[in-house]
CSV table of C-alpha atoms in Angstrom, one decimal:
chain,number,residue,atom,x,y,z
A,25,MET,CA,51.8,-2.1,36.9
A,26,SER,CA,55.3,-0.8,37.6
A,27,MET,CA,58.1,-3.1,39.0
A,28,VAL,CA,57.6,-4.3,42.6
A,29,ILE,CA,60.2,-3.0,44.7
A,30,ASP,CA,60.5,-4.3,48.4
A,31,GLY,CA,61.5,-1.3,50.4
A,32,HIS,CA,62.5,-3.2,53.6
A,33,VAL,CA,64.8,-6.0,53.6
A,34,HIS,CA,67.5,-7.2,56.0
A,35,ILE,CA,70.8,-8.9,55.2
A,36,GLY,CA,73.5,-10.5,57.6
A,37,THR,CA,73.3,-12.0,60.9
A,38,SER,CA,71.1,-11.1,64.0
A,39,GLN,CA,70.7,-13.2,67.1
A,40,PHE,CA,67.9,-11.0,68.3
A,41,LEU,CA,65.9,-11.4,64.9
A,42,GLN,CA,67.2,-15.0,64.4
A,43,ILE,CA,68.3,-14.0,60.9
A,44,ASP,CA,71.4,-15.2,59.1
A,45,THR,CA,71.1,-14.5,55.4
A,46,ASP,CA,73.1,-13.5,52.3
A,47,ALA,CA,72.4,-11.6,49.1
A,48,GLU,CA,72.0,-14.8,47.1
A,49,ARG,CA,69.3,-16.0,49.4
A,50,LEU,CA,67.4,-12.8,49.5
A,51,ILE,CA,67.5,-12.6,45.7
A,52,ALA,CA,66.2,-16.1,45.5
A,53,ILE,CA,63.3,-15.1,47.6
A,54,ALA,CA,62.7,-12.0,45.7
A,55,ASP,CA,62.7,-14.1,42.4
A,56,ALA,CA,60.1,-16.4,44.0
A,57,ALA,CA,57.9,-13.5,45.3
A,58,GLY,CA,58.3,-11.4,42.0
A,59,PHE,CA,60.2,-8.5,43.4
A,60,ALA,CA,62.4,-6.6,40.9
A,61,ARG,CA,64.4,-4.7,43.3
A,62,ILE,CA,65.0,-5.2,47.1
A,63,PHE,CA,66.1,-2.2,49.4
A,64,VAL,CA,68.5,-3.7,51.9
A,65,THR,CA,69.9,-2.6,55.3
A,66,HIS,CA,72.9,-4.6,56.9
A,67,LEU,CA,72.2,-6.2,60.4
A,68,THR,CA,75.9,-5.7,61.4
A,69,ALA,CA,75.6,-2.1,60.9
A,70,LEU,CA,72.1,-1.9,62.7
A,71,TYR,CA,73.1,-3.9,65.8
A,72,TYR,CA,76.8,-3.8,66.0
A,73,GLU,CA,79.3,-1.7,64.0
A,74,MET,CA,78.2,0.9,61.4
A,75,ARG,CA,81.1,0.9,59.1
A,76,GLU,CA,81.7,-2.8,58.9
A,77,GLY,CA,78.1,-3.5,58.2
A,78,ASN,CA,77.9,-0.9,55.4
A,79,ASP,CA,81.0,-2.1,53.7
A,80,CYS,CA,79.6,-5.5,53.7
A,81,LEU,CA,76.6,-4.4,52.1
A,82,GLY,CA,78.4,-2.3,49.6
A,83,LEU,CA,80.3,-5.4,48.4
A,84,ASP,CA,76.8,-7.0,47.9
A,85,LEU,CA,75.7,-4.1,46.0
A,86,ALA,CA,78.6,-4.1,43.6
A,87,ARG,CA,77.9,-7.9,42.8
A,88,HIS,CA,74.1,-7.4,42.4
A,89,ALA,CA,73.7,-3.9,41.2
A,90,ASP,CA,70.7,-4.8,39.2
A,91,ARG,CA,68.7,-6.2,42.2
A,92,LEU,CA,69.9,-4.6,45.3
A,93,LEU,CA,69.4,-1.1,46.6
A,94,GLY,CA,71.3,-0.2,49.6
A,95,TYR,CA,70.4,1.7,52.8
A,96,VAL,CA,73.3,3.3,54.7
A,97,THR,CA,72.5,2.0,58.2
A,98,ILE,CA,73.0,4.0,61.3
A,99,PRO,CA,72.8,2.0,64.5
A,100,THR,CA,72.4,5.1,66.7
A,101,HIS,CA,71.9,8.9,66.1
A,102,ARG,CA,74.5,9.4,69.0
A,103,LEU,CA,77.1,8.7,66.5
A,104,GLY,CA,76.5,12.3,65.6
A,105,GLN,CA,78.9,13.8,63.0
A,106,ALA,CA,80.4,10.3,62.4
A,107,ALA,CA,77.1,9.1,61.2
A,108,CYS,CA,76.7,12.1,58.8
A,109,ASP,CA,80.1,11.3,57.4
A,110,GLU,CA,79.1,7.7,57.0
A,111,ILE,CA,76.1,8.5,54.9
A,112,ARG,CA,78.2,10.7,52.5
A,113,ARG,CA,80.9,8.0,52.4
A,114,CYS,CA,78.5,5.2,51.4
A,115,VAL,CA,76.6,7.3,48.8
A,116,GLU,CA,79.9,8.2,47.1
A,117,ARG,CA,81.6,4.9,47.4
A,118,TYR,CA,78.8,2.4,47.0
A,119,GLY,CA,75.9,4.4,45.5
A,120,MET,CA,73.7,3.7,48.4
A,121,LYS,CA,70.1,5.2,48.0
A,122,GLY,CA,68.7,5.7,51.5
A,123,VAL,CA,69.3,5.7,55.2
A,124,LYS,CA,68.1,3.3,57.8
A,125,MET,CA,67.7,4.4,61.4
A,126,TYR,CA,66.4,2.9,64.5
A,127,SER,CA,64.8,4.2,67.7
A,128,HIS,CA,64.7,2.4,70.9
A,129,PRO,CA,63.5,3.4,74.4
A,130,GLU,CA,67.1,3.1,75.4
A,131,SER,CA,68.2,5.7,72.8
A,132,PRO,CA,65.2,7.6,71.5
A,133,ILE,CA,65.5,9.2,68.1
A,134,THR,CA,64.0,12.5,69.4
A,135,GLU,CA,67.4,13.3,71.0
A,136,ALA,CA,68.9,16.5,69.4
A,137,ALA,CA,71.8,14.3,67.8
A,138,SER,CA,69.4,13.0,65.1
A,139,THR,CA,68.7,16.4,63.6
A,140,GLY,CA,72.1,16.6,61.8
A,141,ILE,CA,71.7,13.1,60.3
A,142,LEU,CA,68.2,13.8,59.0
A,143,GLU,CA,69.5,17.1,57.5
A,144,THR,CA,72.4,15.2,55.8
A,145,ALA,CA,70.0,12.8,54.4
A,146,ALA,CA,67.7,15.5,53.2
A,147,ASP,CA,70.5,17.4,51.6
A,148,LEU,CA,71.4,14.2,49.7
A,149,ARG,CA,67.7,13.6,48.8
A,150,LEU,CA,68.0,10.2,50.5
A,151,PRO,CA,64.8,8.7,52.0
A,152,VAL,CA,65.3,7.5,55.6
A,153,LEU,CA,63.6,4.2,56.7
A,154,GLY,CA,63.0,5.1,60.3
A,155,HIS,CA,62.0,2.5,62.8
A,156,PHE,CA,60.2,5.3,64.7
A,157,THR,CA,56.9,5.6,66.3
A,158,PRO,CA,54.3,8.1,65.1
A,159,ALA,CA,55.0,10.4,68.0
A,160,GLU,CA,58.7,10.4,67.3
A,161,CYS,CA,57.9,11.1,63.5
A,162,ASP,CA,55.8,14.1,64.5
A,163,VAL,CA,58.7,15.6,66.4
A,164,LEU,CA,61.3,14.8,63.6
A,165,MET,CA,59.4,16.2,60.8
A,166,GLN,CA,58.7,19.5,62.5
A,167,ARG,CA,62.6,19.7,63.1
A,168,VAL,CA,63.5,18.6,59.5
A,169,PRO,CA,60.5,19.1,57.3
A,170,GLU,CA,62.5,18.5,54.1
A,171,ALA,CA,63.7,15.1,55.1
A,172,ILE,CA,61.9,12.2,53.5
A,173,VAL,CA,61.0,9.8,56.2
A,174,LEU,CA,59.5,6.2,55.5
A,175,MET,CA,57.8,5.3,58.9
A,176,ALA,CA,58.9,1.7,59.2
A,177,HIS,CA,55.9,-0.6,59.9
A,178,MET,CA,53.4,2.3,59.8
A,179,GLY,CA,52.9,2.1,63.5
A,180,GLY,CA,52.8,-1.7,63.4
A,181,GLN,CA,55.7,-2.3,65.7
A,182,PRO,CA,55.8,-3.1,69.4
A,183,TYR,CA,57.2,0.5,70.4
A,184,ALA,CA,54.5,2.0,68.4
A,185,LEU,CA,51.8,-0.1,69.9
A,186,GLY,CA,50.5,-1.1,66.6
A,187,ASN,CA,48.8,2.1,66.2
A,188,TRP,CA,48.4,2.7,62.5
A,189,HIS,CA,45.6,5.1,63.0
A,190,LEU,CA,48.0,7.5,64.8
A,191,ALA,CA,50.6,6.7,62.0
A,192,VAL,CA,48.2,8.0,59.4
A,193,GLU,CA,47.1,10.9,61.5
A,194,VAL,CA,50.8,12.1,61.9
A,195,ALA,CA,51.6,11.5,58.2
A,196,ALA,CA,48.6,13.7,57.1
A,197,ARG,CA,50.3,16.7,59.0
A,198,HIS,CA,53.6,16.1,57.1
A,199,PRO,CA,53.8,15.8,53.3
A,200,ASN,CA,57.3,14.2,53.4
A,201,LEU,CA,56.3,11.5,55.8
A,202,TYR,CA,55.5,8.1,54.2
A,203,LEU,CA,54.4,4.9,55.6
A,204,ASP,CA,56.2,1.6,55.1
A,205,THR,CA,53.7,-1.4,55.0
A,206,ALA,CA,56.0,-4.0,56.4
A,207,SER,CA,54.4,-5.4,59.6
A,208,SER,CA,53.2,-8.3,61.6
A,209,GLN,CA,49.9,-6.6,61.5
A,210,ILE,CA,47.4,-7.5,58.9
A,211,ASP,CA,44.5,-5.6,60.3
A,212,ASN,CA,41.5,-5.8,58.0
A,213,GLY,CA,41.2,-2.2,56.4
A,214,MET,CA,44.6,-0.6,57.5
A,215,ILE,CA,45.8,-0.2,53.9
A,216,GLU,CA,42.4,1.2,52.6
A,217,TYR,CA,42.5,3.6,55.6
A,218,ALA,CA,45.9,5.0,54.8
A,219,VAL,CA,45.2,5.3,51.1
A,220,GLU,CA,41.9,7.0,51.7
A,221,GLN,CA,43.4,9.5,54.2
A,222,LEU,CA,46.8,10.1,52.6
A,223,GLY,CA,46.5,9.0,49.0
A,224,PRO,CA,48.3,6.0,47.5
A,225,GLN,CA,51.5,8.2,46.8
A,226,ARG,CA,52.3,8.1,50.5
A,227,VAL,CA,52.3,4.4,51.0
A,228,VAL,CA,55.4,2.3,50.3
A,229,PHE,CA,55.7,-1.4,50.1
A,230,GLY,CA,58.0,-3.4,52.4
A,231,THR,CA,58.2,-6.9,53.7
A,232,ASP,CA,60.8,-7.0,56.5
A,233,THR,CA,62.1,-10.1,54.7
A,234,PRO,CA,63.6,-12.5,55.9
A,235,LEU,CA,62.1,-11.7,59.4
A,236,LEU,CA,58.5,-11.8,57.9
A,237,ASP,CA,56.7,-13.7,55.1
A,238,PRO,CA,57.0,-11.7,51.8
A,239,TRP,CA,53.9,-13.3,50.4
A,240,VAL,CA,51.7,-12.1,53.2
A,241,GLN,CA,53.1,-8.7,53.0
A,242,ARG,CA,52.4,-8.6,49.2
A,243,THR,CA,49.0,-10.0,49.6
A,244,LYS,CA,48.2,-7.3,52.2
A,245,ILE,CA,48.5,-4.8,49.3
A,246,GLU,CA,47.2,-6.9,46.4
A,247,GLY,CA,44.2,-8.1,48.4
A,248,ALA,CA,43.2,-4.6,49.7
A,249,GLU,CA,40.1,-2.9,48.5
A,250,ILE,CA,41.9,-0.1,46.5
A,251,SER,CA,42.4,0.6,42.8
A,252,ASP,CA,45.1,-1.2,40.6
A,253,GLU,CA,46.6,2.1,40.2
A,254,ALA,CA,47.1,2.6,43.9
A,255,LYS,CA,48.4,-0.9,44.2
A,256,GLY,CA,51.1,0.0,41.5
A,257,LEU,CA,52.1,3.1,43.3
A,258,ILE,CA,52.5,1.2,46.6
A,259,LEU,CA,54.2,-1.8,45.3
A,260,GLY,CA,56.9,0.1,43.5
A,261,GLY,CA,55.8,3.3,41.9
A,262,ASN,CA,56.4,5.4,44.9
A,263,LEU,CA,59.9,4.2,45.4
A,264,GLN,CA,60.7,4.5,41.8
A,265,ARG,CA,59.7,8.1,42.0
A,266,LEU,CA,61.5,8.8,45.3
A,267,LEU,CA,64.8,7.1,44.2
A,268,GLY,CA,64.6,8.4,40.6
A,269,LEU,CA,64.8,4.9,39.2
B,3,MET,CA,39.3,-26.9,50.3
B,4,ARG,CA,40.0,-24.5,53.0
B,5,ILE,CA,38.5,-24.4,56.7
B,6,ASP,CA,39.2,-21.2,58.6
B,7,ILE,CA,39.5,-22.3,62.2
B,8,ASN,CA,39.6,-18.7,63.4
B,9,ALA,CA,36.9,-16.4,62.0
B,10,PHE,CA,34.6,-13.8,63.5
B,11,PHE,CA,31.9,-11.4,62.8
B,12,GLY,CA,30.8,-8.4,64.8
B,13,HIS,CA,32.3,-5.1,66.0
B,14,TRP,CA,35.5,-4.1,67.5
B,15,PRO,CA,35.8,-1.5,70.3
B,16,TYR,CA,39.2,0.1,69.0
B,17,HIS,CA,38.4,0.8,65.3
B,18,PRO,CA,35.7,0.5,62.9
B,19,LEU,CA,35.9,-2.7,60.8
B,20,PRO,CA,35.2,-2.6,57.2
B,21,HIS,CA,33.2,-5.9,57.4
B,22,THR,CA,31.2,-6.7,60.4
B,23,SER,CA,28.2,-8.9,59.5
B,24,GLY,CA,28.1,-12.7,58.9
B,25,GLU,CA,27.1,-12.0,55.5
B,26,ASP,CA,30.2,-9.8,55.0
B,27,LEU,CA,32.3,-12.6,56.4
B,28,LEU,CA,30.8,-14.9,53.7
B,29,ARG,CA,31.6,-12.5,51.0
B,30,LEU,CA,35.2,-12.4,52.1
B,31,MET,CA,35.4,-16.2,52.3
B,32,ASP,CA,34.0,-16.5,48.7
B,33,ARG,CA,36.3,-13.9,47.5
B,34,PHE,CA,39.4,-15.7,48.8
B,35,GLY,CA,38.4,-19.2,48.4
B,36,ILE,CA,37.6,-20.2,52.0
B,37,ASP,CA,35.0,-22.9,52.0
B,38,ARG,CA,33.9,-23.0,55.6
B,39,ALA,CA,34.7,-21.2,58.8
B,40,ALA,CA,34.6,-21.9,62.5
B,41,VAL,CA,33.1,-18.8,63.6
B,42,ALA,CA,32.2,-16.8,66.7
B,43,SER,CA,30.7,-13.5,67.5
B,44,LEU,CA,33.2,-10.7,68.6
B,45,ARG,CA,30.5,-9.7,71.2
B,46,GLY,CA,31.6,-12.7,73.2
B,47,LEU,CA,35.0,-11.1,73.9
B,48,HIS,CA,33.9,-7.9,75.5
B,49,GLY,CA,30.1,-8.2,76.0
B,50,ASP,CA,27.5,-10.7,77.0
B,51,TRP,CA,28.5,-14.2,75.7
B,52,ARG,CA,25.1,-15.4,75.9
B,53,THR,CA,23.9,-13.1,73.3
B,54,ALA,CA,27.1,-13.6,71.4
B,55,ASN,CA,26.5,-17.2,71.1
B,56,ALA,CA,22.9,-16.8,70.2
B,57,GLU,CA,24.0,-14.6,67.3
B,58,THR,CA,26.6,-17.2,66.2
B,59,LEU,CA,24.2,-19.9,66.3
B,60,ALA,CA,21.7,-18.0,64.3
B,61,LEU,CA,24.3,-17.3,61.6
B,62,ALA,CA,25.3,-20.9,61.5
B,63,ARG,CA,21.8,-22.0,61.1
B,64,VAL,CA,21.3,-19.8,58.1
B,65,HIS,CA,24.5,-21.3,56.4
B,66,PRO,CA,25.1,-24.5,57.9
B,67,ASP,CA,27.2,-25.6,55.0
B,68,ARG,CA,29.6,-22.7,55.5
B,69,PHE,CA,29.7,-22.0,59.2
B,70,THR,CA,30.4,-24.1,62.4
B,71,PRO,CA,29.5,-22.4,65.5
B,72,ILE,CA,32.2,-21.5,68.2
B,73,ALA,CA,31.0,-20.4,71.5
B,74,CYS,CA,32.6,-17.8,73.9
B,75,MET,CA,32.2,-18.1,77.5
B,76,SER,CA,33.6,-16.6,80.8
B,77,PRO,CA,32.9,-16.8,84.6
B,78,MET,CA,30.6,-13.9,84.2
B,79,ASN,CA,26.9,-14.4,83.6
B,80,ASP,CA,27.1,-17.8,85.3
B,81,GLY,CA,29.3,-19.3,82.7
B,82,GLY,CA,30.3,-22.9,83.5
B,83,ALA,CA,29.9,-26.7,82.5
B,84,GLY,CA,26.1,-26.5,82.5
B,85,PRO,CA,25.7,-23.9,79.9
B,86,LEU,CA,28.5,-25.5,77.9
B,87,ARG,CA,26.5,-28.8,77.7
B,88,GLU,CA,23.5,-26.6,76.5
B,89,LEU,CA,25.7,-25.1,73.8
B,90,ALA,CA,27.1,-28.5,72.7
B,91,ALA,CA,23.5,-29.7,72.4
B,92,GLU,CA,22.7,-26.8,70.2
B,93,GLY,CA,25.7,-27.6,67.8
B,94,PHE,CA,28.5,-25.7,69.1
B,95,ARG,CA,31.8,-27.5,68.4
B,96,GLY,CA,34.2,-25.4,70.4
B,97,VAL,CA,34.5,-22.7,73.0
B,98,ARG,CA,36.9,-19.8,73.2
B,99,LEU,CA,38.5,-18.5,76.4
B,100,TYR,CA,40.0,-15.1,77.0
B,101,PRO,CA,41.5,-15.2,80.4
B,102,LEU,CA,43.7,-12.4,81.6
B,103,LEU,CA,43.8,-10.8,78.2
B,104,ILE,CA,40.2,-9.4,78.3
B,105,GLN,CA,38.2,-11.2,80.8
B,106,GLY,CA,40.4,-10.9,84.0
B,107,TYR,CA,40.6,-14.5,85.2
B,108,SER,CA,43.3,-17.0,85.5
B,109,LEU,CA,44.0,-20.0,83.3
B,110,ARG,CA,44.4,-21.8,86.6
B,111,SER,CA,40.9,-20.6,88.0
B,112,PRO,CA,38.3,-23.2,88.9
B,113,PHE,CA,36.2,-21.9,86.0
B,114,THR,CA,38.9,-22.7,83.5
B,115,HIS,CA,39.4,-26.4,84.7
B,116,GLU,CA,35.6,-26.8,84.9
B,117,ILE,CA,35.4,-25.8,81.2
B,118,ALA,CA,38.3,-27.7,80.2
B,119,ALA,CA,36.9,-30.8,81.8
B,120,ALA,CA,33.5,-30.5,80.4
B,121,ALA,CA,34.7,-29.7,77.0
B,122,GLY,CA,36.7,-33.0,77.1
B,123,GLU,CA,33.5,-34.9,78.0
B,124,LEU,CA,31.5,-33.1,75.2
B,125,ASN,CA,34.2,-33.6,72.5
B,126,MET,CA,34.4,-29.8,72.1
B,127,MET,CA,37.7,-28.0,71.3
B,128,VAL,CA,38.9,-25.4,73.6
B,129,ILE,CA,40.3,-22.4,71.9
B,130,VAL,CA,43.0,-20.5,73.8
B,131,PRO,CA,44.1,-17.2,72.1
B,132,THR,CA,47.3,-15.7,73.3
B,133,ARG,CA,46.2,-12.5,71.8
B,134,PRO,CA,42.8,-11.2,70.5
B,135,MET,CA,44.5,-10.3,67.2
B,136,MET,CA,47.9,-9.5,65.6
B,137,ASN,CA,48.1,-6.1,66.8
B,138,PHE,CA,50.9,-5.0,69.1
B,139,ARG,CA,48.7,-2.8,71.4
B,140,PHE,CA,47.2,-5.9,73.1
B,141,PRO,CA,48.7,-7.9,75.9
B,142,THR,CA,49.7,-11.3,75.4
B,143,LEU,CA,48.9,-14.6,77.4
B,144,PRO,CA,52.1,-16.3,78.3
B,145,ILE,CA,52.2,-19.5,76.3
B,146,PRO,CA,53.7,-21.7,79.1
B,147,GLU,CA,50.5,-21.1,81.1
B,148,ILE,CA,48.7,-23.4,78.7
B,149,ASP,CA,51.0,-26.2,79.2
B,150,THR,CA,49.6,-26.8,82.8
B,151,LEU,CA,46.1,-26.6,81.6
B,152,ALA,CA,46.6,-29.0,78.7
B,153,ARG,CA,48.5,-31.5,80.8
B,154,GLN,CA,45.8,-31.5,83.5
B,155,HIS,CA,43.1,-32.4,80.9
B,156,PRO,CA,44.8,-34.8,78.7
B,157,THR,CA,41.7,-35.9,76.8
B,158,THR,CA,40.5,-32.4,76.0
B,159,ARG,CA,41.6,-31.0,72.6
B,160,PHE,CA,43.1,-27.5,72.9
B,161,LEU,CA,43.8,-25.2,70.1
B,162,LEU,CA,46.5,-22.5,70.7
B,163,SER,CA,45.8,-19.5,68.8
B,164,GLY,CA,47.7,-16.2,68.3
B,165,PRO,CA,51.4,-16.8,68.6
B,166,ASN,CA,53.8,-14.9,66.4
B,167,TYR,CA,57.4,-15.4,65.6
B,168,LEU,CA,60.7,-15.8,67.4
B,169,SER,CA,60.2,-16.4,71.1
B,170,GLU,CA,56.5,-17.0,70.8
B,171,PHE,CA,57.2,-19.7,68.0
B,172,ARG,CA,59.7,-21.3,70.2
B,173,ALA,CA,57.4,-21.2,73.3
B,174,ALA,CA,54.5,-22.6,71.3
B,175,THR,CA,56.3,-25.5,69.8
B,176,GLU,CA,58.0,-26.3,72.9
B,177,THR,CA,54.7,-26.5,74.8
B,178,MET,CA,53.2,-28.5,72.0
B,179,ALA,CA,56.1,-31.0,72.4
B,180,ASP,CA,54.8,-31.7,75.9
B,181,CYS,CA,51.2,-31.7,75.2
B,182,PRO,CA,49.9,-33.9,72.4
B,183,ASN,CA,46.3,-32.7,72.9
B,184,LEU,CA,47.4,-29.2,71.9
B,185,SER,CA,47.1,-27.9,68.2
B,186,ILE,CA,47.9,-24.6,66.8
B,187,GLU,CA,46.5,-22.1,64.2
B,188,PHE,CA,48.7,-19.6,62.5
B,189,ALA,CA,46.5,-16.5,61.9
B,190,CYS,CA,49.1,-14.3,63.8
B,191,MET,CA,52.3,-16.0,63.0
B,192,GLN,CA,54.0,-13.7,60.5
B,193,GLY,CA,57.5,-15.0,60.3
B,194,TYR,CA,59.3,-16.1,57.2
B,195,GLY,CA,58.4,-19.8,56.4
B,196,ALA,CA,56.1,-20.0,59.5
B,197,VAL,CA,53.8,-22.7,58.3
B,198,ARG,CA,56.5,-24.9,57.0
B,199,HIS,CA,58.7,-24.5,60.2
B,200,LEU,CA,55.5,-25.3,62.3
B,201,VAL,CA,54.8,-28.5,60.4
B,202,GLU,CA,58.3,-29.5,60.7
B,203,ALA,CA,58.3,-28.9,64.4
B,204,VAL,CA,55.0,-30.5,65.5
B,205,GLY,CA,53.8,-32.4,62.5
B,206,GLU,CA,51.1,-31.5,60.0
B,207,GLN,CA,48.3,-33.1,61.9
B,208,ARG,CA,48.4,-30.4,64.5
B,209,VAL,CA,48.7,-27.2,62.4
B,210,LEU,CA,45.5,-25.5,61.3
B,211,PHE,CA,44.8,-22.8,58.8
B,212,GLY,CA,43.3,-19.8,60.5
B,213,THR,CA,42.8,-16.1,59.3
B,214,GLY,CA,41.5,-14.1,62.2
B,215,THR,CA,38.9,-12.5,59.7
B,216,VAL,CA,37.1,-10.0,60.1
B,217,LEU,CA,39.7,-8.6,62.3
B,218,HIS,CA,42.5,-9.5,59.8
B,219,TYR,CA,42.8,-9.5,56.1
B,220,PRO,CA,41.8,-13.1,55.1
B,221,ALA,CA,44.0,-13.0,52.0
B,222,CYS,CA,47.1,-12.8,53.9
B,223,ASN,CA,46.8,-16.2,55.5
B,224,VAL,CA,45.6,-17.8,52.4
B,225,ALA,CA,48.9,-16.5,50.9
B,226,LYS,CA,50.8,-17.8,53.8
B,227,LEU,CA,49.4,-21.3,53.5
B,228,ASP,CA,49.7,-21.5,49.7
B,229,HIS,CA,53.3,-20.4,49.6
B,230,ALA,CA,54.4,-22.6,52.4
B,231,GLY,CA,55.8,-25.2,50.2
B,232,LEU,CA,54.0,-28.1,51.8
B,233,PRO,CA,53.6,-31.3,49.9
B,234,PRO,CA,49.9,-31.8,48.8
B,235,ALA,CA,49.1,-34.4,51.6
B,236,GLN,CA,50.5,-31.8,54.2
B,237,HIS,CA,48.8,-29.0,52.7
B,238,GLN,CA,45.4,-30.7,52.8
B,239,ALA,CA,45.9,-31.7,56.4
B,240,VAL,CA,46.5,-28.1,57.4
B,241,ALA,CA,44.1,-26.4,55.1
B,242,TRP,CA,41.0,-28.4,56.1
B,243,GLN,CA,41.4,-32.0,57.3
B,244,ASN,CA,42.6,-31.2,60.8
B,245,ALA,CA,39.9,-28.7,61.3
B,246,ALA,CA,37.3,-31.1,60.0
B,247,ARG,CA,38.6,-33.7,62.5
B,248,LEU,CA,38.7,-31.3,65.3
B,249,LEU,CA,35.3,-29.8,64.8
B,250,GLY,CA,33.8,-33.3,64.1
B,251,ILE,CA,32.3,-32.4,60.8
B,252,ASP,CA,32.2,-34.2,57.4
B,253,ALA,CA,33.7,-31.8,55.0
B,254,GLY,CA,35.2,-34.0,52.5
């Protein structure tokens, strides 16, 4: 099996998520759970100020280049060109490998301002971990089909109403749309269904550590009734391919 | 040893399940090292609870060493203390209630209090799920609602099922602080370190291993327990001893 890469990890502090964690703690968790690399987004950038949070993560990346991969985190697409510039800055300065974006009913990602950001990510071949609903992904992928989007939680988040069936249905229409498995949901059969409908190449392992339990998330893949080859792709092979690791 | 306090067989109206029968459930238990389960038919959530309970009892009688029957009941179809006594006599060790979420009655209804009082007399556990499974499409039962019920029936043993992380975790543990007759199972609780934090908050005697199988993957909750970092005595209490005590079975 290829190395395990956790594609969905948070660092920093959030009152909302009740998280206060640093790189050393995340690496200790990754060691215990058997994850070779963790793909990290900074909570300060997600919930407060973009540049401050991304710079904090950049320092962590420099100290732990062999373990951490970094997402450029964009708190809101309404930042427009500033978000595009931030993506290029963080790639050039810190070598960040992806983009993290969020959608909220207060600022839905389907507003036109998101298009340029997705185009920038596509231009740089950076996957976008998007906390988007399946319906939002459907709209975005029609606008920027060359963007590589990892649908965070594969529909298993409150705004998406836990609808992983719809997530799979939408992903089937868009070849560059992938499903991130991090979720509170452990519905019996959800991984098998995604693999059956999309193929294992389109499913990417994530844990949402330290919000969620990484062992539960890993076991959701390892306990599924799919081939060992499929498990290997989901747990790390797909991100290795997407990131050119 | 592991006793799953939260297991089902049957069908689900919102998507096809890969495992549906009691024998399917048994195979999953064998695959993931679960020795025994407190089981109910999913028919009892949406359909006729009398038929559901008959199915559950039939399964438990085929595998008495593996399944302990849990009833479902609602105010429909003449639910109440009388039928609950009959179920207790048949060997049911607990009853599941789905007020508000699915069955449309209140936790403050006369039916609820009748069942809670009778269950106390019959030494049956009352299971109150806050959600039918860990899927965000379903509404949730406000946890503080259970506080009133548990306080008014202090000799009845209640099991809180279904809370997840953050505010739900806090609401559950705060409610449990006021209600010593309230225990909790963690099938839907996915927060990092959830089992350890639960044990720290309410003590290992009130935390029970549950999976939500066949709605959930059983392996995830086995992993959650086994990686909780509990000392052996606490691990055993959570894995099976508390369930055996609440169900009144000799599983040792």
